[in-house]
Coordinates of C-alpha atoms in Angstrom, one line a residue:
Chain D
G1 CA 10.4 -12.0 22.1
E2 CA 11.3 -9.2 24.4
N3 CA 9.0 -8.1 27.3
V4 CA 9.5 -4.6 28.8
E5 CA 7.7 -3.7 32.0
Q6 CA 7.5 -0.2 33.3
H7 CA 6.6 1.2 36.8
P8 CA 4.9 3.2 38.0
S9 CA 2.1 3.9 35.6
T10 CA 1.5 7.3 37.2
L11 CA 3.8 9.6 39.1
S12 CA 3.0 12.9 40.8
V13 CA 5.8 15.1 42.2
Q14 CA 6.2 18.6 43.5
E15 CA 8.2 21.0 41.4
G16 CA 11.9 20.8 42.3
D17 CA 11.6 17.2 43.5
S18 CA 13.2 14.2 41.7
A19 CA 11.3 11.6 39.7
V20 CA 12.4 8.0 39.1
I21 CA 10.8 5.6 36.5
K22 CA 11.9 2.0 36.4
C23 CA 11.9 -0.6 33.6
T24 CA 12.8 -4.3 33.4
Y25 CA 13.5 -6.3 30.3
S26 CA 13.6 -10.0 29.6
D27 CA 15.9 -10.6 26.6
S28 CA 19.6 -10.5 27.7
A29 CA 20.5 -9.9 24.1
S30 CA 18.9 -6.4 24.1
N31 CA 21.7 -3.8 24.0
Y32 CA 20.0 -0.5 23.4
F33 CA 17.7 1.3 25.8
P34 CA 16.1 4.6 24.8
W35 CA 13.7 6.8 26.8
Y36 CA 11.0 8.8 25.0
K37 CA 8.8 11.7 26.3
Q38 CA 5.4 12.1 24.7
E39 CA 3.1 15.1 25.2
L40 CA -0.5 14.7 24.5
G41 CA -1.2 14.1 20.8
K42 CA 2.5 14.6 19.9
R43 CA 5.2 12.3 18.7
P44 CA 7.5 10.3 21.1
Q45 CA 10.6 12.4 21.5
L46 CA 13.9 10.8 22.4
I47 CA 15.3 12.4 25.6
I48 CA 18.1 10.0 26.5
D49 CA 19.4 6.6 25.6
I50 CA 22.0 4.1 26.8
R51 CA 23.8 1.2 25.3
S52 CA 24.7 -2.0 27.1
N53 CA 28.4 -1.1 27.3
V54 CA 27.7 1.8 29.6
G55 CA 26.2 1.7 33.1
E56 CA 25.1 5.3 33.4
K57 CA 24.6 8.3 31.2
K58 CA 23.6 11.9 32.2
D59 CA 22.4 14.9 30.3
Q60 CA 21.7 17.9 32.4
R61 CA 18.8 17.1 34.7
I62 CA 18.2 13.7 33.2
A63 CA 20.1 10.5 33.8
V64 CA 19.7 6.8 32.9
T65 CA 21.2 3.9 34.7
L66 CA 21.5 0.3 33.4
N67 CA 22.0 -2.9 35.4
K68 CA 22.6 -5.6 32.8
T69 CA 22.8 -8.4 35.4
A70 CA 19.4 -7.6 36.8
K71 CA 18.1 -6.6 33.5
H72 CA 16.7 -3.3 34.6
F73 CA 17.2 0.4 33.7
S74 CA 15.9 3.6 35.2
L75 CA 15.2 7.2 34.3
H76 CA 16.1 9.9 36.8
I77 CA 14.8 13.4 36.5
T78 CA 16.1 15.9 39.0
E79 CA 14.8 19.4 39.8
T80 CA 11.5 18.7 38.0
Q81 CA 9.6 21.4 36.3
P82 CA 6.0 21.7 35.2
E83 CA 7.1 21.3 31.6
D84 CA 8.4 17.9 32.4
S85 CA 4.8 16.7 32.7
A86 CA 4.2 14.1 30.0
V87 CA 4.1 10.4 29.4
Y88 CA 7.5 8.7 29.5
F89 CA 8.2 5.5 27.7
C90 CA 11.1 3.2 28.1
A91 CA 12.1 0.8 25.3
A92 CA 14.6 -2.0 24.5
S93 CA 16.1 -3.1 21.3
K94 CA 19.0 -4.9 19.8
D95 CA 21.0 -4.4 16.7
R96 CA 20.1 -6.5 13.7
G97 CA 22.9 -6.8 11.3
S98 CA 23.6 -3.3 9.9
T99 CA 20.7 -1.5 11.5
L100 CA 18.8 -1.0 14.7
G101 CA 16.0 -3.5 15.4
R102 CA 12.5 -2.8 16.5
L103 CA 11.7 -1.1 19.8
Y104 CA 9.8 -2.9 22.5
F105 CA 8.1 -0.3 24.6
G106 CA 6.9 -0.3 28.2
R107 CA 3.4 0.8 28.8
G108 CA 4.4 4.3 29.8
T109 CA 4.4 6.5 32.9
Q110 CA 2.2 9.6 33.2
L111 CA 4.4 12.1 35.1
T112 CA 2.7 15.2 36.6
V113 CA 4.8 17.9 38.1
W114 CA 2.8 20.2 40.4
P115 CA 4.0 23.8 40.7
Chain E
D1 CA 11.2 18.7 14.5
S2 CA 12.7 15.2 14.0
G3 CA 13.0 15.4 10.2
V4 CA 10.6 12.6 9.7
T5 CA 7.4 13.6 7.9
Q6 CA 4.1 11.9 7.8
T7 CA 1.0 12.6 5.8
P8 CA -1.9 13.0 6.3
K9 CA -2.0 14.3 9.9
H10 CA -5.6 13.3 10.4
L11 CA -7.8 10.8 8.5
I12 CA -11.5 10.1 9.1
T13 CA -13.0 7.2 7.2
A14 CA -15.7 4.5 7.4
T15 CA -15.5 0.9 8.3
G16 CA -14.6 -1.3 5.3
Q17 CA -12.6 1.4 3.6
R18 CA -8.9 1.4 2.7
V19 CA -6.4 4.1 3.5
T20 CA -2.7 4.8 2.8
L21 CA -0.4 6.5 5.2
R22 CA 2.8 8.0 4.0
C23 CA 6.2 8.5 5.7
S24 CA 9.3 10.2 4.5
P25 CA 12.4 9.3 6.6
R26 CA 15.1 11.7 7.6
S27 CA 17.6 12.4 4.9
G28 CA 20.0 9.5 4.6
D29 CA 18.1 7.1 6.9
L30 CA 17.6 3.7 5.3
S31 CA 15.4 2.1 7.9
V32 CA 11.7 2.9 8.4
Y33 CA 9.6 1.5 11.2
W34 CA 5.9 1.7 11.7
Y35 CA 4.2 1.7 15.1
Q36 CA 0.6 1.8 16.2
Q37 CA -0.4 3.6 19.3
S38 CA -3.8 3.0 20.9
L39 CA -5.0 3.5 24.5
D40 CA -5.4 -0.2 25.3
Q41 CA -2.3 -1.6 23.4
G42 CA 0.2 1.1 23.9
L43 CA 3.0 1.5 21.3
Q44 CA 3.1 -1.6 19.2
F45 CA 5.6 -2.3 16.4
L46 CA 4.1 -3.2 13.1
I47 CA 6.8 -3.6 10.5
Q48 CA 10.3 -2.5 9.6
Y49 CA 11.9 -1.8 6.2
Y50 CA 15.5 -1.4 5.4
N51 CA 16.7 0.0 2.1
G52 CA 13.6 -1.2 0.3
E53 CA 13.3 -4.7 1.9
E54 CA 11.2 -5.9 4.7
R55 CA 13.4 -6.5 7.7
A56 CA 11.1 -7.4 10.6
K57 CA 7.4 -7.9 11.2
G58 CA 5.5 -7.4 14.4
N59 CA 1.8 -7.8 15.2
I60 CA 0.7 -6.5 11.9
L61 CA -2.7 -7.7 10.7
E62 CA -3.1 -9.4 7.3
R63 CA -5.3 -6.5 6.3
F64 CA -2.3 -4.2 6.7
S65 CA 0.6 -4.0 4.3
A66 CA 3.5 -1.7 3.8
Q67 CA 6.3 -1.0 1.3
Q68 CA 9.4 1.1 1.0
F69 CA 10.1 2.8 -2.3
P70 CA 13.5 3.4 -4.1
D71 CA 13.5 7.0 -2.8
L72 CA 13.1 5.4 0.7
H73 CA 9.7 6.8 1.6
S74 CA 7.3 4.3 2.9
E75 CA 3.6 3.7 2.8
L76 CA 1.4 1.8 5.2
N77 CA -1.8 0.5 3.6
L78 CA -4.8 -0.4 5.9
S79 CA -7.7 -2.1 4.3
S80 CA -11.1 -3.4 5.4
L81 CA -10.9 -1.0 8.2
E82 CA -12.6 -1.8 11.5
L83 CA -13.5 0.5 14.4
G84 CA -10.6 -1.0 16.4
D85 CA -8.1 0.2 13.9
S86 CA -8.6 3.8 15.1
A87 CA -5.3 4.8 16.5
L88 CA -2.2 7.0 16.1
Y89 CA 0.2 5.6 13.5
F90 CA 3.8 6.6 13.8
C91 CA 6.7 6.0 11.6
A92 CA 10.3 6.3 12.7
S93 CA 13.5 6.2 10.9
S94 CA 17.1 5.4 11.9
V95 CA 20.6 6.0 10.6
A96 CA 22.1 2.9 9.3
G97 CA 25.6 1.7 8.9
G98 CA 28.1 -0.1 11.0
L99 CA 25.9 -0.5 14.1
G100 CA 26.8 3.0 14.9
E101 CA 26.8 4.3 18.4
Q102 CA 24.8 7.2 17.1
E103 CA 22.0 5.2 15.7
T104 CA 18.6 5.7 17.2
Q105 CA 15.0 6.0 16.1
Y106 CA 13.4 9.3 15.4
F107 CA 9.6 9.5 15.2
G108 CA 7.4 11.4 12.8
P109 CA 4.4 13.5 14.0
G110 CA 2.0 10.6 13.4
T111 CA -1.3 10.1 11.5
R112 CA -4.4 10.0 13.6
L113 CA -6.8 7.6 12.1
L114 CA -10.5 7.6 13.1
V115 CA -12.7 4.8 11.7
L116 CA -16.4 5.5 12.1

């Protein structure tokens, strides 16, 4: 099965700085890579995703890059704000017939943004 | 609000008991996924249903079972509960059809289970 590794496990940055979280995956058949933000006790919330036919995707202060050859993808948050503080999870999946397959999650990164 | 609903929000029970967790997917979503989140195991996939049929199984214990009903809501049954089953249980749903570029998984608010 798929194995997703995520680094770092904790990340502290000053408000306004950038934050980068990196993930690697093992199954070259994986073709869908979402990122979720989870605040304490809340549900994982999708913040951005990328499919394997695209190398980079951006949404305001958040961007994701994908390197299929190296089997790694990264989340970039610019101009961080205290409300960005949360646990971020990367995941990998592949389509199964007519629907999306299960998500394989990384272990999460606790991001803390200091004012 | 993702549009996925789960009940109950909290559940406290004793070892050896049986509980049922309920999930209603977003309107029109055919797939339902169940995940367990604990501190030591992270987010673990349990099982997926698609339009009433089991589609994929993960590390789901034999004491656990699930089903998806004709109206597409799903239930996760946990029996002979142990202390280690205490966790957050999430369901997610996804849009189906044509391997759409729009398809993704949206999570419900979760059920927090505490086994005493």
